[in-house]
CSV table of C-alpha atoms in Angstrom, one decimal:
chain,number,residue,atom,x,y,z
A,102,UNK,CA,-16.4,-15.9,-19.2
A,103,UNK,CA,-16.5,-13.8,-15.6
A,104,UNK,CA,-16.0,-14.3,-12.7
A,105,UNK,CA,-17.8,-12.7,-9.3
A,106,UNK,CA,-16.3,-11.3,-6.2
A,107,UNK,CA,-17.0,-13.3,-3.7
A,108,UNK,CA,-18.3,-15.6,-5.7
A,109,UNK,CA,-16.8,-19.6,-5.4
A,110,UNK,CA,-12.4,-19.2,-5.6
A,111,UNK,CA,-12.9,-16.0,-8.3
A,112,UNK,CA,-9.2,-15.2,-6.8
A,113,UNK,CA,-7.9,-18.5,-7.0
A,114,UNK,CA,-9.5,-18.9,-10.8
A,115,UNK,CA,-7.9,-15.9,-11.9
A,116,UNK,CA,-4.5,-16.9,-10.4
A,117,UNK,CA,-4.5,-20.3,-12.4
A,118,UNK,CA,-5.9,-18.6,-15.3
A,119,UNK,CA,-2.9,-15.8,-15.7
A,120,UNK,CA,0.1,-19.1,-14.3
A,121,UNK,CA,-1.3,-21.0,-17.5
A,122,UNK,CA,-1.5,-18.0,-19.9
A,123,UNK,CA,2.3,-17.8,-18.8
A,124,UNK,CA,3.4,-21.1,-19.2
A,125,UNK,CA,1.1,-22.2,-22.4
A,126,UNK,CA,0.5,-19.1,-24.5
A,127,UNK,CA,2.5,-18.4,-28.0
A,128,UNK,CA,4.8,-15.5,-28.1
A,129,UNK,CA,5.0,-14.8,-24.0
A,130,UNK,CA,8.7,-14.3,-23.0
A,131,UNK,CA,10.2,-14.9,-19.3
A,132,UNK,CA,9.8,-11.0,-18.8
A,133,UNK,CA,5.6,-11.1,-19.5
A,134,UNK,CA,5.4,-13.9,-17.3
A,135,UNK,CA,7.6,-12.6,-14.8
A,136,UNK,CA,5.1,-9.9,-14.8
A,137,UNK,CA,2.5,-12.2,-15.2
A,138,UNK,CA,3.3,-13.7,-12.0
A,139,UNK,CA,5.5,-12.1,-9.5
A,140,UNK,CA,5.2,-8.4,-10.6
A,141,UNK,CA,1.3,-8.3,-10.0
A,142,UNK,CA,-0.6,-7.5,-6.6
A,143,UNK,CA,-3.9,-8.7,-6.7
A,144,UNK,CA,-4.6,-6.3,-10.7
A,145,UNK,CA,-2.4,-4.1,-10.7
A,146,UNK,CA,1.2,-4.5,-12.3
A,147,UNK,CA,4.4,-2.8,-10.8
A,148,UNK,CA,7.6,-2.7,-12.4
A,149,UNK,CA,10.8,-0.7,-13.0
A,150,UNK,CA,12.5,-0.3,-16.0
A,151,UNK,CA,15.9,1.2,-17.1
A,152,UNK,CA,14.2,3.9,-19.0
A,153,UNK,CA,10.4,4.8,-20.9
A,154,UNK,CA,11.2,2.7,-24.3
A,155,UNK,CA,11.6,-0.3,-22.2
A,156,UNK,CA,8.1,0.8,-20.6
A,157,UNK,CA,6.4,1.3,-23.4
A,158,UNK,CA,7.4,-2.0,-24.9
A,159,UNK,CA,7.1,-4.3,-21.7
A,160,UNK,CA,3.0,-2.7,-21.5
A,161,UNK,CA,2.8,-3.6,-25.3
A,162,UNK,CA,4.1,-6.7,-24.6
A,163,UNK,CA,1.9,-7.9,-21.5
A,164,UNK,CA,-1.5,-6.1,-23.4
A,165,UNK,CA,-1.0,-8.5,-26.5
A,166,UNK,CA,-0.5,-11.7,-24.0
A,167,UNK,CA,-3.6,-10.3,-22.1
A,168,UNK,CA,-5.8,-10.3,-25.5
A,169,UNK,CA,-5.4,-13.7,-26.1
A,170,UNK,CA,-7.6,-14.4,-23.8
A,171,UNK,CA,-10.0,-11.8,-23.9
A,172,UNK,CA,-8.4,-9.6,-21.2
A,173,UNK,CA,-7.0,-6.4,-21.1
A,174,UNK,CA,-5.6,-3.3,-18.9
A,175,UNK,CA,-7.4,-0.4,-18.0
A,176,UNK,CA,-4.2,2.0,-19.2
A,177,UNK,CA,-0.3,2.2,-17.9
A,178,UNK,CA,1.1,4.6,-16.2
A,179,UNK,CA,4.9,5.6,-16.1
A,180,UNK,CA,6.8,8.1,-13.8
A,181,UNK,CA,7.4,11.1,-14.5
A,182,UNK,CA,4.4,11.9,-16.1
A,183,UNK,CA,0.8,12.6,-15.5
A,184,UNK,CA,-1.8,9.9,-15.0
A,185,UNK,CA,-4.4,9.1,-17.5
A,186,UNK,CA,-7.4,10.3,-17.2
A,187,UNK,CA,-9.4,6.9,-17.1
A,188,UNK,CA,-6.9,5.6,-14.4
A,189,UNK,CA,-7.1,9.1,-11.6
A,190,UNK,CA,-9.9,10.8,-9.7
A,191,UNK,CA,-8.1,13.7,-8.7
A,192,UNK,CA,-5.6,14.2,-11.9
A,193,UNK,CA,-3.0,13.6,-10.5
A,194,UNK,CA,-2.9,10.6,-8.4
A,195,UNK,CA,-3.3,7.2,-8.8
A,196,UNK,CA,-4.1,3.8,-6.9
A,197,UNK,CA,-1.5,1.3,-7.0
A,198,UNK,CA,-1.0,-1.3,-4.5
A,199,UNK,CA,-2.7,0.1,-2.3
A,200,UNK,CA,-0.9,2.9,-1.8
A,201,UNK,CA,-1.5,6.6,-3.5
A,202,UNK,CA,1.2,6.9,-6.1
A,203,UNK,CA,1.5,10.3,-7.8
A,204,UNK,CA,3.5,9.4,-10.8
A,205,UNK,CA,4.8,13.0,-12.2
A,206,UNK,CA,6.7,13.8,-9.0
A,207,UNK,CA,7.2,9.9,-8.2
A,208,UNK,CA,6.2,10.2,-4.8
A,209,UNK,CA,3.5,8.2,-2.7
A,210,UNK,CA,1.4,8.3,0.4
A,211,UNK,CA,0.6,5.5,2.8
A,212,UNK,CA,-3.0,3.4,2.0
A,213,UNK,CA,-4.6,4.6,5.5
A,214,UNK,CA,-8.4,4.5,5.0
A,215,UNK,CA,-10.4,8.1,6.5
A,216,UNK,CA,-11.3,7.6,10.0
A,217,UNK,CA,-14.8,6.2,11.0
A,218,UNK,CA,-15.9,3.9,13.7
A,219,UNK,CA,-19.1,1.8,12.2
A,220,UNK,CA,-18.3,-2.0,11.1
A,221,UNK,CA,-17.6,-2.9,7.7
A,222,UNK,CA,-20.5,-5.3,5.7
A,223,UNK,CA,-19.0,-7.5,3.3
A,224,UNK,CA,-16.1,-5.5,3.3
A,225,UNK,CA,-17.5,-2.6,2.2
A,226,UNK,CA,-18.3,0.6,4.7
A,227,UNK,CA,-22.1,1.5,5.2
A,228,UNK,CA,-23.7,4.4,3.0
A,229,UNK,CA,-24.2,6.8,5.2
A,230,UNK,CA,-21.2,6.3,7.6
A,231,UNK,CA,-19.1,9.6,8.8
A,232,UNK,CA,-16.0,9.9,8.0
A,233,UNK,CA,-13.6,12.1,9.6
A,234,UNK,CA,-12.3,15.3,7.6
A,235,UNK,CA,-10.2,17.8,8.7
A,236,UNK,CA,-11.4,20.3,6.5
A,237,UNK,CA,-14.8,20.3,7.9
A,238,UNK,CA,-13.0,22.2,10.8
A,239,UNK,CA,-13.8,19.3,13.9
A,240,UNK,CA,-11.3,17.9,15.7
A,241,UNK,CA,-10.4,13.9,16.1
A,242,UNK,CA,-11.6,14.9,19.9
A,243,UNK,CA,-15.1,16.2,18.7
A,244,UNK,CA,-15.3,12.8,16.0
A,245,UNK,CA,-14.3,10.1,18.4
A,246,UNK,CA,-16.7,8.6,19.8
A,247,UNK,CA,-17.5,9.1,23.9
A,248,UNK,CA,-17.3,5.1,24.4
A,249,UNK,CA,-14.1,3.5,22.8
A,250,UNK,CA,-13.8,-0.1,22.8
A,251,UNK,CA,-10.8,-2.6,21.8
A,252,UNK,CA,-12.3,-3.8,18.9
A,253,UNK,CA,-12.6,-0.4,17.6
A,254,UNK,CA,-9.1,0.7,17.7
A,255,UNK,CA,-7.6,-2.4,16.8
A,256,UNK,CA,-9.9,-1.7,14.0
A,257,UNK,CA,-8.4,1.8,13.3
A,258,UNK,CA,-4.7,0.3,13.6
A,259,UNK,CA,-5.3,-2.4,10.9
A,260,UNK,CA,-6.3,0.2,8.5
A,261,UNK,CA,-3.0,1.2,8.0
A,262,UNK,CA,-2.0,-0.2,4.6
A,263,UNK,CA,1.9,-0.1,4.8
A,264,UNK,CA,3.2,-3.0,2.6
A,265,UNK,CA,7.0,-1.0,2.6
A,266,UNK,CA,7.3,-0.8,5.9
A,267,UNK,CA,7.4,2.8,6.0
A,268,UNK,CA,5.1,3.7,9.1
A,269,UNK,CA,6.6,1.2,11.5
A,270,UNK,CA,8.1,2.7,14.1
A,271,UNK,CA,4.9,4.3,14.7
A,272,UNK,CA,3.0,1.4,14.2
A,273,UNK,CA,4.8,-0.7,16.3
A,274,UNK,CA,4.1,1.5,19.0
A,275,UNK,CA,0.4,1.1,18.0
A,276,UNK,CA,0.3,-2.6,18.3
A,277,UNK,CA,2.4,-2.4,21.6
A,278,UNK,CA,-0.2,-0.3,23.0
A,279,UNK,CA,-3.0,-2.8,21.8
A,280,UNK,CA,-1.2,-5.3,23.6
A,281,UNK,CA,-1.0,-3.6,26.9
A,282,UNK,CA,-5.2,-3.1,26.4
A,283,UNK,CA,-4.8,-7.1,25.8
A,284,UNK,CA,-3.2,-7.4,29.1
A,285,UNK,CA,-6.0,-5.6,30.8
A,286,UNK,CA,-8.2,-8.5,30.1
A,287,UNK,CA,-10.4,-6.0,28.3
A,288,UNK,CA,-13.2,-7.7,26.2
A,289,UNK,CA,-12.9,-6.9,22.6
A,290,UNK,CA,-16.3,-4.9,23.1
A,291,UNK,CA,-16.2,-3.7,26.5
A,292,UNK,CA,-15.0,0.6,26.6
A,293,UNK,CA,-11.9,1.7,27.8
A,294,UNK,CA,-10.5,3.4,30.4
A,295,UNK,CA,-11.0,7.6,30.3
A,296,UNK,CA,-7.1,7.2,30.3
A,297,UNK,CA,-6.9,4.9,27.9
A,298,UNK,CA,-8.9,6.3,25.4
A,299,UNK,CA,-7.2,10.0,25.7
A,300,UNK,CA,-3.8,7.6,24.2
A,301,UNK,CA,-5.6,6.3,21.6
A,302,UNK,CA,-7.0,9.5,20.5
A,303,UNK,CA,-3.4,10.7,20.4
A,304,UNK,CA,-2.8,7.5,18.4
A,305,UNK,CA,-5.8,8.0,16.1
A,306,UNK,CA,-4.0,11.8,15.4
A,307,UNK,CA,-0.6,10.3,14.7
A,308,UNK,CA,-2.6,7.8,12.2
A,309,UNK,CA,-4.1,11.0,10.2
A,310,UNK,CA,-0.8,12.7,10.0
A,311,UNK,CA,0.5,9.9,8.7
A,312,UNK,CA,-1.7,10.1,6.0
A,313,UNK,CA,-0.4,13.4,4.8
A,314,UNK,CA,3.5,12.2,4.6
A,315,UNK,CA,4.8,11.9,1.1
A,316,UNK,CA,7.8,9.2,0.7
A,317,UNK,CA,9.8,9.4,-2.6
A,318,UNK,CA,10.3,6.3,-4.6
A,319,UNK,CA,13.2,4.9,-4.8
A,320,UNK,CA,15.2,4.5,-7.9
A,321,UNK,CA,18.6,3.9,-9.5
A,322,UNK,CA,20.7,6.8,-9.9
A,323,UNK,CA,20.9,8.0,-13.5
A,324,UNK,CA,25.2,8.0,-13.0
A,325,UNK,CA,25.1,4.7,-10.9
A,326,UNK,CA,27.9,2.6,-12.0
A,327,UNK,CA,25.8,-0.8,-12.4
A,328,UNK,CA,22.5,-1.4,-11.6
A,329,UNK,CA,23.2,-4.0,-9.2
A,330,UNK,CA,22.8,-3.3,-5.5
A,331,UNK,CA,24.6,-3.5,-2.6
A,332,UNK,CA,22.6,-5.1,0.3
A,333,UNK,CA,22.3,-3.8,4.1
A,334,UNK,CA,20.4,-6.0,6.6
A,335,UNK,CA,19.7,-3.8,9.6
A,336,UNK,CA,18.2,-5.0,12.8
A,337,UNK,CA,17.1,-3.7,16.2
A,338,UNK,CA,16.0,-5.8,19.6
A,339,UNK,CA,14.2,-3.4,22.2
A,340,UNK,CA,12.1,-4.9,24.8
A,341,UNK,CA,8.7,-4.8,23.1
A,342,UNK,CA,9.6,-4.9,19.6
A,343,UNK,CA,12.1,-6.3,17.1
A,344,UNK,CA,12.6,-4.6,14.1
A,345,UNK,CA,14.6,-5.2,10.5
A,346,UNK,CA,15.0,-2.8,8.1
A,347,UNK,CA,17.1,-3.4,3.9
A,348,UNK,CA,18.5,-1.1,2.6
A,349,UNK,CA,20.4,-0.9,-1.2
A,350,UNK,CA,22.9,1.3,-2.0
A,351,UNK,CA,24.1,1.9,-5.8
A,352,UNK,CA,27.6,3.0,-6.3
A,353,UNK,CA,28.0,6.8,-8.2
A,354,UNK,CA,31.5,8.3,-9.7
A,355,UNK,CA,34.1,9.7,-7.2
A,356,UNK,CA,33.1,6.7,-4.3
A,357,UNK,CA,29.7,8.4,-3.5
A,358,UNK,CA,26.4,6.1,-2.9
A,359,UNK,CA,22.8,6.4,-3.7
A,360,UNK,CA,21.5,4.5,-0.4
């Protein structure tokens, strides 16, 4: 009837739970279980749709396969408009994927978590532990702690939820700069270097200014030609990194592009 975080394979339960709903349920077409299966991260669902009937009905669709099995949605959310009240703290942003969607300007934010340097238990952060804020008026400087080990920044750096690939140029350089501590044959708990640790305050800045960059979706063109995509596979081989970036471009009147 429920199952508990942490608690034997709850994950792995629900998984088998939602493939069979998809494959033995009555009424569930290839769409539901498409979103079913492959357009769900962990519970939330994510998918595009040609316009908001197609929304509305595709929710409708996936909430009556849900109920026949005693589940359900906490609400649906579409572009374009305001969030629920049930599904936003703020009004006007919501959770999705991990990332900080804000549907009625359809833009989002990186998943970075605030800054703070105790451990996590049982993946949770202390009560108690401070957080950086800005608008408290200190500085990262004045937050950071005096003694700065490895274990703590690579801490910081894995924080940054980025599942588009959005931030990596700068996080590349993060992780090249971990390995460089690495090289050092520094411990993961012994503290760095005075030099070292004035770069990885810099770092820790560039992390919290990433936090405030807004990325707009992106979508088909409303005078796109088709709604297939063309394809670009980009890639680039420095010294420490190599990086590949997609990109799709939709074809417009008068040979422009939507890239």
């Amino acid at each position: 009837m429920k199952l508990i975080f942490g608690v034997c394979c709850s994950g792995g339960q629900c998984e088998e739970v939602l493939r069979r709903l998809s494959e033995e349920a009555e009424g569930i077409t290839k769409e539901v279980a498409d979103m079913l299966l492959r357009h769900r991260y962990v519970d939330d669902f994510m998918k595009s749709v040609l316009n908001k009937q197609e929304a509305e009905r595709l929710a409708r669709e996936v909430n009556e396969a849900l109920a026949q099995i005693n589940m359900k949605t906490k609400g649906w959310t579409i572009s374009g408009e305001e969030p629920r009240e049930e599904l936003t703290q703020d009004g006007v942003s919501i959770k999705v994927g991990g990332i900080t969607w804000y549907p009625e300007l359809d833009v989002f934010r990186l998943g970075i978590s605030p800054l703070f340097f105790r451990k996590k238990k049982r993946g949770r952060i202390p009560l108690g532990t401070p957080k950086f804020e800005p608008e408290c008026g200190i500085t990262v400087e004045e937050f950071a702690l005096e003694k700065v080990t490895r274990e703590m920044v690579t801490s910081i750096v894995c924080r940054v939820w980025d599942p588009l690939g959005k931030g990596v140029p700068l996080v590349n350089k993060f992780k090249n700069d971990l390995r460089k501590l690495s090289l050092k044959n520094l411990d993961w708990g012994s503290v760095m270097s005075s030099e070292d640790r004035d770069l990885w305050i810099d770092n820790i800045k560039m992390i919290e200014q990433m936090r405030d960059i807004m990325y707009v979706r992106c979508s088909i063109p409303s005078d796109a030609l088709r709604t297939t995509a063309s394809i670009y596979v980009m890639n680039d081989a420095a010294q420490p990194a190599i990086v590949t970036s997609v990109y799709a471009r939709y074809e417009r009147p008068q040979g422009e592009w939507s890239c």
